[in-house]
Amino acid sequence: MTVEPVVGVVRTGSGPDVVLVHGGAGPTATWAGLESLRPRWTLMSVYRRGFPPSPRPPGGGQDFEVDADDLAAVIGDTRPHVVAHSYGTLGVLVAAARSPASVRSLTIIEPPLYHLAEDDPRVRALRRLGDTVLTEGPATDPAQLREFLALAGSPESLSAGAMAAVRRAHGARLPSEARPRLELIRAHGTPVLVASGGHSPALEQVCDALADALAAQRVRAPGAGHFVAAAPGFAERLERFLLSV
């Protein structure tokens, strides 16, 4: 039985389906740079709960397990390629581990899977910073907020838009609680590309560890910080991966 998605999905382009799952920023900011793919691919931009027109998350806080349920309904039996960014990668990996055959490929961009490289002090520091901002929200020490927002790609630090994003993320289920069954994805042989922007040594360590865990292809695309999709050459590299599957 087909389950209708609860979350909003906007389709653009023509060709095989590519589901795009954003993180803490909305789809427009996250996927700027992929416009060149539209003549050959149908880009399905998912609006995670809390991002209109999708409803608010149950209880008000973002939750990657709820995301996984929502994404399973979006994917259905169409077996699309899936591209995910930041917090959005957690729900994608949980959903893919539940049903590895449901996706044609995965592209995972800068996931907050800190436990994969927890021996690195830079990764531990990043986890603490992220957990603090999600737990304390706008009440976070301003210096810590600026550090986190700069890493997350906010160009104007404590701007009104950035603070709105902080309020939306406040109370989210912490990424440090995520333990997707990566071994199930690898055992199925799902093709995976892991991408990063070369701007954070801690995130580079996490991405390297994830690529090892999933026997994935690995790409670094500097030039756009955390918003890797906008980096020079990334869209072309992504398309080569999609075509290789």
mmCIF file of C-alpha atoms in Angstrom:
data_model
loop_
_atom_site.group_PDB
_atom_site.id
_atom_site.type_symbol
_atom_site.label_atom_id
_atom_site.label_comp_id
_atom_site.label_asym_id
_atom_site.label_seq_id
_atom_site.Cartn_x
_atom_site.Cartn_y
_atom_site.Cartn_z
ATOM 1 C CA MET A 1 0.000 0.000 0.000
ATOM 2 C CA THR A 2 1.356 3.425 -0.981
ATOM 3 C CA VAL A 3 1.656 5.910 1.885
ATOM 4 C CA GLU A 4 1.197 9.551 0.909
ATOM 5 C CA PRO A 5 4.063 11.790 2.077
ATOM 6 C CA VAL A 6 3.304 14.159 4.939
ATOM 7 C CA VAL A 7 6.065 16.575 3.979
ATOM 8 C CA GLY A 8 6.153 18.920 0.998
ATOM 9 C CA VAL A 9 8.084 17.973 -2.134
ATOM 10 C CA VAL A 10 8.795 20.320 -5.048
ATOM 11 C CA ARG A 11 9.731 18.734 -8.369
ATOM 12 C CA THR A 12 11.747 20.532 -11.052
ATOM 13 C CA GLY A 13 13.524 19.302 -14.150
ATOM 14 C CA SER A 14 13.141 16.191 -16.271
ATOM 15 C CA GLY A 15 14.659 12.723 -16.112
ATOM 16 C CA PRO A 16 15.411 10.148 -13.403
ATOM 17 C CA ASP A 17 14.411 11.147 -9.867
ATOM 18 C CA VAL A 18 16.955 12.662 -7.493
ATOM 19 C CA VAL A 19 15.534 13.278 -4.011
ATOM 20 C CA LEU A 20 17.210 16.228 -2.243
ATOM 21 C CA VAL A 21 17.061 16.342 1.578
ATOM 22 C CA HIS A 22 18.273 19.542 3.235
ATOM 23 C CA GLY A 23 19.578 20.010 6.757
ATOM 24 C CA GLY A 24 19.285 23.050 9.003
ATOM 25 C CA ALA A 25 18.957 25.462 6.084
ATOM 26 C CA GLY A 26 16.052 25.268 3.661
ATOM 27 C CA PRO A 27 16.151 23.708 0.196
ATOM 28 C CA THR A 28 16.717 26.968 -1.686
ATOM 29 C CA ALA A 29 19.966 27.783 0.115
ATOM 30 C CA THR A 30 21.129 24.181 0.378
ATOM 31 C CA TRP A 31 20.730 23.190 -3.264
ATOM 32 C CA ALA A 32 21.810 26.386 -5.017
ATOM 33 C CA GLY A 33 24.361 25.210 -7.554
ATOM 34 C CA LEU A 34 22.502 22.138 -8.823
ATOM 35 C CA GLU A 35 20.362 24.028 -11.363
ATOM 36 C CA SER A 36 22.468 22.703 -14.237
ATOM 37 C CA LEU A 37 21.135 19.184 -13.563
ATOM 38 C CA ARG A 38 17.497 20.033 -14.312
ATOM 39 C CA PRO A 39 17.578 19.324 -18.068
ATOM 40 C CA ARG A 40 18.590 15.700 -17.377
ATOM 41 C CA TRP A 41 17.299 14.899 -13.866
ATOM 42 C CA THR A 42 14.086 15.448 -11.916
ATOM 43 C CA LEU A 43 15.145 17.210 -8.712
ATOM 44 C CA MET A 44 12.715 16.454 -5.874
ATOM 45 C CA SER A 45 13.349 18.962 -3.092
ATOM 46 C CA VAL A 46 11.960 17.669 0.198
ATOM 47 C CA TYR A 47 10.899 20.212 2.834
ATOM 48 C CA ARG A 48 11.655 18.613 6.188
ATOM 49 C CA ARG A 49 9.191 19.132 9.048
ATOM 50 C CA GLY A 50 9.362 22.655 10.392
ATOM 51 C CA PHE A 51 10.035 24.084 6.930
ATOM 52 C CA PRO A 52 6.800 25.313 5.290
ATOM 53 C CA PRO A 53 4.785 23.974 3.574
ATOM 54 C CA SER A 54 5.578 20.891 5.681
ATOM 55 C CA PRO A 55 4.020 20.618 9.170
ATOM 56 C CA ARG A 56 5.895 21.146 12.401
ATOM 57 C CA PRO A 57 7.654 18.116 13.904
ATOM 58 C CA PRO A 58 5.738 16.197 16.578
ATOM 59 C CA GLY A 59 6.524 17.877 19.889
ATOM 60 C CA GLY A 60 8.101 20.800 18.052
ATOM 61 C CA GLY A 61 11.671 19.478 17.829
ATOM 62 C CA GLN A 62 13.494 18.125 14.777
ATOM 63 C CA ASP A 63 13.996 14.353 14.957
ATOM 64 C CA PHE A 64 15.964 12.270 12.474
ATOM 65 C CA GLU A 65 13.836 9.189 13.209
ATOM 66 C CA VAL A 66 10.698 11.128 12.204
ATOM 67 C CA ASP A 67 12.589 12.327 9.118
ATOM 68 C CA ALA A 68 13.322 8.704 8.244
ATOM 69 C CA ASP A 69 9.611 7.827 8.359
ATOM 70 C CA ASP A 70 8.758 10.847 6.207
ATOM 71 C CA LEU A 71 11.437 10.007 3.663
ATOM 72 C CA ALA A 72 10.292 6.404 3.367
ATOM 73 C CA ALA A 73 6.914 7.744 2.220
ATOM 74 C CA VAL A 74 8.562 10.143 -0.244
ATOM 75 C CA ILE A 75 10.752 7.407 -1.716
ATOM 76 C CA GLY A 76 7.994 4.795 -1.891
ATOM 77 C CA ASP A 77 8.780 2.174 -4.509
ATOM 78 C CA THR A 78 10.384 4.561 -7.037
ATOM 79 C CA ARG A 79 13.994 3.720 -6.058
ATOM 80 C CA PRO A 80 15.451 7.201 -6.611
ATOM 81 C CA HIS A 81 18.913 8.589 -6.125
ATOM 82 C CA VAL A 82 19.048 10.462 -2.802
ATOM 83 C CA VAL A 83 21.277 13.440 -1.978
ATOM 84 C CA ALA A 84 21.327 14.689 1.628
ATOM 85 C CA HIS A 85 23.016 17.490 3.532
ATOM 86 C CA SER A 86 24.013 18.017 7.174
ATOM 87 C CA TYR A 87 21.243 17.086 9.687
ATOM 88 C CA GLY A 88 19.174 15.749 6.773
ATOM 89 C CA THR A 89 21.728 12.989 6.227
ATOM 90 C CA LEU A 90 20.759 11.345 9.511
ATOM 91 C CA GLY A 91 17.174 10.568 8.529
ATOM 92 C CA VAL A 92 18.318 9.481 5.078
ATOM 93 C CA LEU A 93 20.844 7.003 6.459
ATOM 94 C CA VAL A 94 18.345 5.635 8.992
ATOM 95 C CA ALA A 95 15.764 5.141 6.211
ATOM 96 C CA ALA A 96 18.298 3.608 3.828
ATOM 97 C CA ALA A 97 19.487 1.159 6.490
ATOM 98 C CA ARG A 98 15.897 0.054 7.104
ATOM 99 C CA SER A 99 15.395 -0.627 3.397
ATOM 100 C CA PRO A 100 18.666 -0.526 1.426
ATOM 101 C CA ALA A 101 16.968 -1.678 -1.772
ATOM 102 C CA SER A 102 14.679 1.374 -1.769
ATOM 103 C CA VAL A 103 17.379 3.763 -3.021
ATOM 104 C CA ARG A 104 19.445 3.658 -6.188
ATOM 105 C CA SER A 105 22.339 5.600 -4.670
ATOM 106 C CA LEU A 106 23.196 7.879 -1.755
ATOM 107 C CA THR A 107 25.169 11.112 -1.752
ATOM 108 C CA ILE A 108 25.952 12.220 1.808
ATOM 109 C CA ILE A 109 27.247 15.764 2.365
ATOM 110 C CA GLU A 110 28.951 16.727 5.659
ATOM 111 C CA PRO A 111 26.964 14.512 8.047
ATOM 112 C CA PRO A 112 27.118 15.198 11.813
ATOM 113 C CA LEU A 113 27.995 11.568 12.602
ATOM 114 C CA TYR A 114 30.535 12.471 15.238
ATOM 115 C CA HIS A 115 30.794 8.999 16.755
ATOM 116 C CA LEU A 116 32.587 7.757 13.634
ATOM 117 C CA ALA A 117 35.665 9.828 14.534
ATOM 118 C CA GLU A 118 35.235 10.398 18.257
ATOM 119 C CA ASP A 119 38.935 9.834 18.959
ATOM 120 C CA ASP A 120 39.729 13.128 17.212
ATOM 121 C CA PRO A 121 39.632 16.053 19.691
ATOM 122 C CA ARG A 122 38.470 18.408 16.912
ATOM 123 C CA VAL A 123 35.461 16.174 16.282
ATOM 124 C CA ARG A 124 34.654 16.011 19.992
ATOM 125 C CA ALA A 125 34.821 19.815 20.182
ATOM 126 C CA LEU A 126 32.498 20.145 17.183
ATOM 127 C CA ARG A 127 30.023 17.703 18.727
ATOM 128 C CA ARG A 128 29.965 19.687 21.981
ATOM 129 C CA LEU A 129 29.452 22.940 20.076
ATOM 130 C CA GLY A 130 26.605 21.541 17.990
ATOM 131 C CA ASP A 131 24.923 19.901 20.974
ATOM 132 C CA THR A 132 25.115 23.161 22.919
ATOM 133 C CA VAL A 133 23.446 25.197 20.165
ATOM 134 C CA LEU A 134 20.671 22.650 19.636
ATOM 135 C CA THR A 135 20.062 22.394 23.385
ATOM 136 C CA GLU A 136 20.282 26.066 24.358
ATOM 137 C CA GLY A 137 19.141 27.692 21.122
ATOM 138 C CA PRO A 138 19.196 31.513 21.121
ATOM 139 C CA ALA A 139 20.425 31.483 24.742
ATOM 140 C CA THR A 140 23.752 30.001 23.623
ATOM 141 C CA ASP A 141 26.778 32.145 24.392
ATOM 142 C CA PRO A 142 27.114 34.608 21.463
ATOM 143 C CA ALA A 143 30.724 33.656 20.777
ATOM 144 C CA GLN A 144 29.743 29.989 20.480
ATOM 145 C CA LEU A 145 26.782 30.904 18.297
ATOM 146 C CA ARG A 146 29.023 32.875 15.949
ATOM 147 C CA GLU A 147 31.454 29.970 15.739
ATOM 148 C CA PHE A 148 28.689 27.489 14.992
ATOM 149 C CA LEU A 149 26.934 29.695 12.437
ATOM 150 C CA ALA A 150 30.180 30.438 10.624
ATOM 151 C CA LEU A 151 30.811 26.705 10.336
ATOM 152 C CA ALA A 152 27.213 26.148 9.202
ATOM 153 C CA GLY A 153 27.633 28.657 6.389
ATOM 154 C CA SER A 154 25.831 31.719 7.743
ATOM 155 C CA PRO A 155 27.401 34.708 5.977
ATOM 156 C CA GLU A 156 26.180 37.305 8.477
ATOM 157 C CA SER A 157 26.763 35.616 11.827
ATOM 158 C CA LEU A 158 23.921 36.637 14.180
ATOM 159 C CA SER A 159 21.631 38.028 11.478
ATOM 160 C CA ALA A 160 17.856 37.752 11.790
ATOM 161 C CA GLY A 161 17.799 34.897 9.283
ATOM 162 C CA ALA A 162 20.538 33.005 11.101
ATOM 163 C CA MET A 163 18.798 33.406 14.448
ATOM 164 C CA ALA A 164 15.530 32.169 12.937
ATOM 165 C CA ALA A 165 17.393 29.015 11.899
ATOM 166 C CA VAL A 166 18.772 28.654 15.432
ATOM 167 C CA ARG A 167 15.265 28.927 16.894
ATOM 168 C CA ARG A 168 13.967 26.320 14.441
ATOM 169 C CA ALA A 169 16.772 23.908 15.367
ATOM 170 C CA HIS A 170 16.378 24.503 19.116
ATOM 171 C CA GLY A 171 15.297 21.317 20.855
ATOM 172 C CA ALA A 172 16.196 19.006 17.979
ATOM 173 C CA ARG A 173 17.161 15.439 18.721
ATOM 174 C CA LEU A 174 20.935 15.544 19.018
ATOM 175 C CA PRO A 175 22.987 14.155 16.122
ATOM 176 C CA SER A 176 25.242 12.483 18.676
ATOM 177 C CA GLU A 177 22.330 10.095 19.365
ATOM 178 C CA ALA A 178 22.209 8.903 15.737
ATOM 179 C CA ARG A 179 23.476 5.404 15.069
ATOM 180 C CA PRO A 180 22.295 4.424 11.565
ATOM 181 C CA ARG A 181 23.039 0.802 10.647
ATOM 182 C CA LEU A 182 25.748 1.607 8.133
ATOM 183 C CA GLU A 183 26.796 -2.029 7.883
ATOM 184 C CA LEU A 184 23.421 -2.883 6.333
ATOM 185 C CA ILE A 185 23.846 -0.245 3.629
ATOM 186 C CA ARG A 186 27.354 -1.492 2.873
ATOM 187 C CA ALA A 187 26.300 -5.138 2.843
ATOM 188 C CA HIS A 188 23.609 -4.357 0.283
ATOM 189 C CA GLY A 189 26.204 -2.751 -1.979
ATOM 190 C CA THR A 190 24.416 0.599 -2.217
ATOM 191 C CA PRO A 191 26.573 3.030 -4.232
ATOM 192 C CA VAL A 192 27.538 5.962 -2.002
ATOM 193 C CA LEU A 193 29.332 9.265 -2.554
ATOM 194 C CA VAL A 194 30.525 11.166 0.527
ATOM 195 C CA ALA A 195 31.219 14.866 -0.027
ATOM 196 C CA SER A 196 32.705 17.708 2.004
ATOM 197 C CA GLY A 197 33.705 21.308 1.456
ATOM 198 C CA GLY A 198 37.255 21.313 2.796
ATOM 199 C CA HIS A 199 36.488 24.056 5.349
ATOM 200 C CA SER A 200 36.437 22.081 8.617
ATOM 201 C CA PRO A 201 39.107 19.541 9.658
ATOM 202 C CA ALA A 202 36.593 17.916 12.009
ATOM 203 C CA LEU A 203 34.015 17.389 9.261
ATOM 204 C CA GLU A 204 36.715 16.100 6.928
ATOM 205 C CA GLN A 205 37.566 13.456 9.526
ATOM 206 C CA VAL A 206 33.916 12.469 9.887
ATOM 207 C CA CYS A 207 33.471 12.236 6.115
ATOM 208 C CA ASP A 208 36.620 10.149 5.718
ATOM 209 C CA ALA A 209 35.398 7.763 8.404
ATOM 210 C CA LEU A 210 31.951 7.482 6.814
ATOM 211 C CA ALA A 211 33.457 6.777 3.403
ATOM 212 C CA ASP A 212 35.516 3.979 4.955
ATOM 213 C CA ALA A 213 32.465 2.545 6.731
ATOM 214 C CA LEU A 214 30.387 2.489 3.532
ATOM 215 C CA ALA A 215 33.157 1.708 1.018
ATOM 216 C CA ALA A 216 32.051 4.952 -0.597
ATOM 217 C CA GLN A 217 33.500 7.244 -3.197
ATOM 218 C CA ARG A 218 34.892 10.430 -1.636
ATOM 219 C CA VAL A 219 34.987 13.975 -3.001
ATOM 220 C CA ARG A 220 36.135 17.299 -1.563
ATOM 221 C CA ALA A 221 34.665 20.384 -3.196
ATOM 222 C CA PRO A 222 36.039 23.572 -1.625
ATOM 223 C CA GLY A 223 34.812 27.066 -2.320
ATOM 224 C CA ALA A 224 31.356 27.248 -0.737
ATOM 225 C CA GLY A 225 31.952 26.178 2.868
ATOM 226 C CA HIS A 226 29.218 24.000 4.332
ATOM 227 C CA PHE A 227 26.966 24.567 1.295
ATOM 228 C CA VAL A 228 28.952 22.107 -0.777
ATOM 229 C CA ALA A 229 26.358 21.886 -3.571
ATOM 230 C CA ALA A 230 27.331 25.419 -4.624
ATOM 231 C CA ALA A 231 31.060 24.671 -4.795
ATOM 232 C CA PRO A 232 32.709 25.013 -8.215
ATOM 233 C CA GLY A 233 32.541 21.706 -10.079
ATOM 234 C CA PHE A 234 30.406 19.859 -7.530
ATOM 235 C CA ALA A 235 27.324 19.526 -9.744
ATOM 236 C CA GLU A 236 29.434 17.975 -12.475
ATOM 237 C CA ARG A 237 31.076 15.570 -10.025
ATOM 238 C CA LEU A 238 27.685 14.589 -8.639
ATOM 239 C CA GLU A 239 26.303 13.943 -12.107
ATOM 240 C CA ARG A 240 29.254 11.703 -13.000
ATOM 241 C CA PHE A 241 28.505 9.669 -9.885
ATOM 242 C CA LEU A 242 24.799 9.417 -10.671
ATOM 243 C CA LEU A 243 25.529 8.315 -14.226
ATOM 244 C CA SER A 244 27.967 5.660 -12.995
ATOM 245 C CA VAL A 245 25.315 3.887 -10.933
#
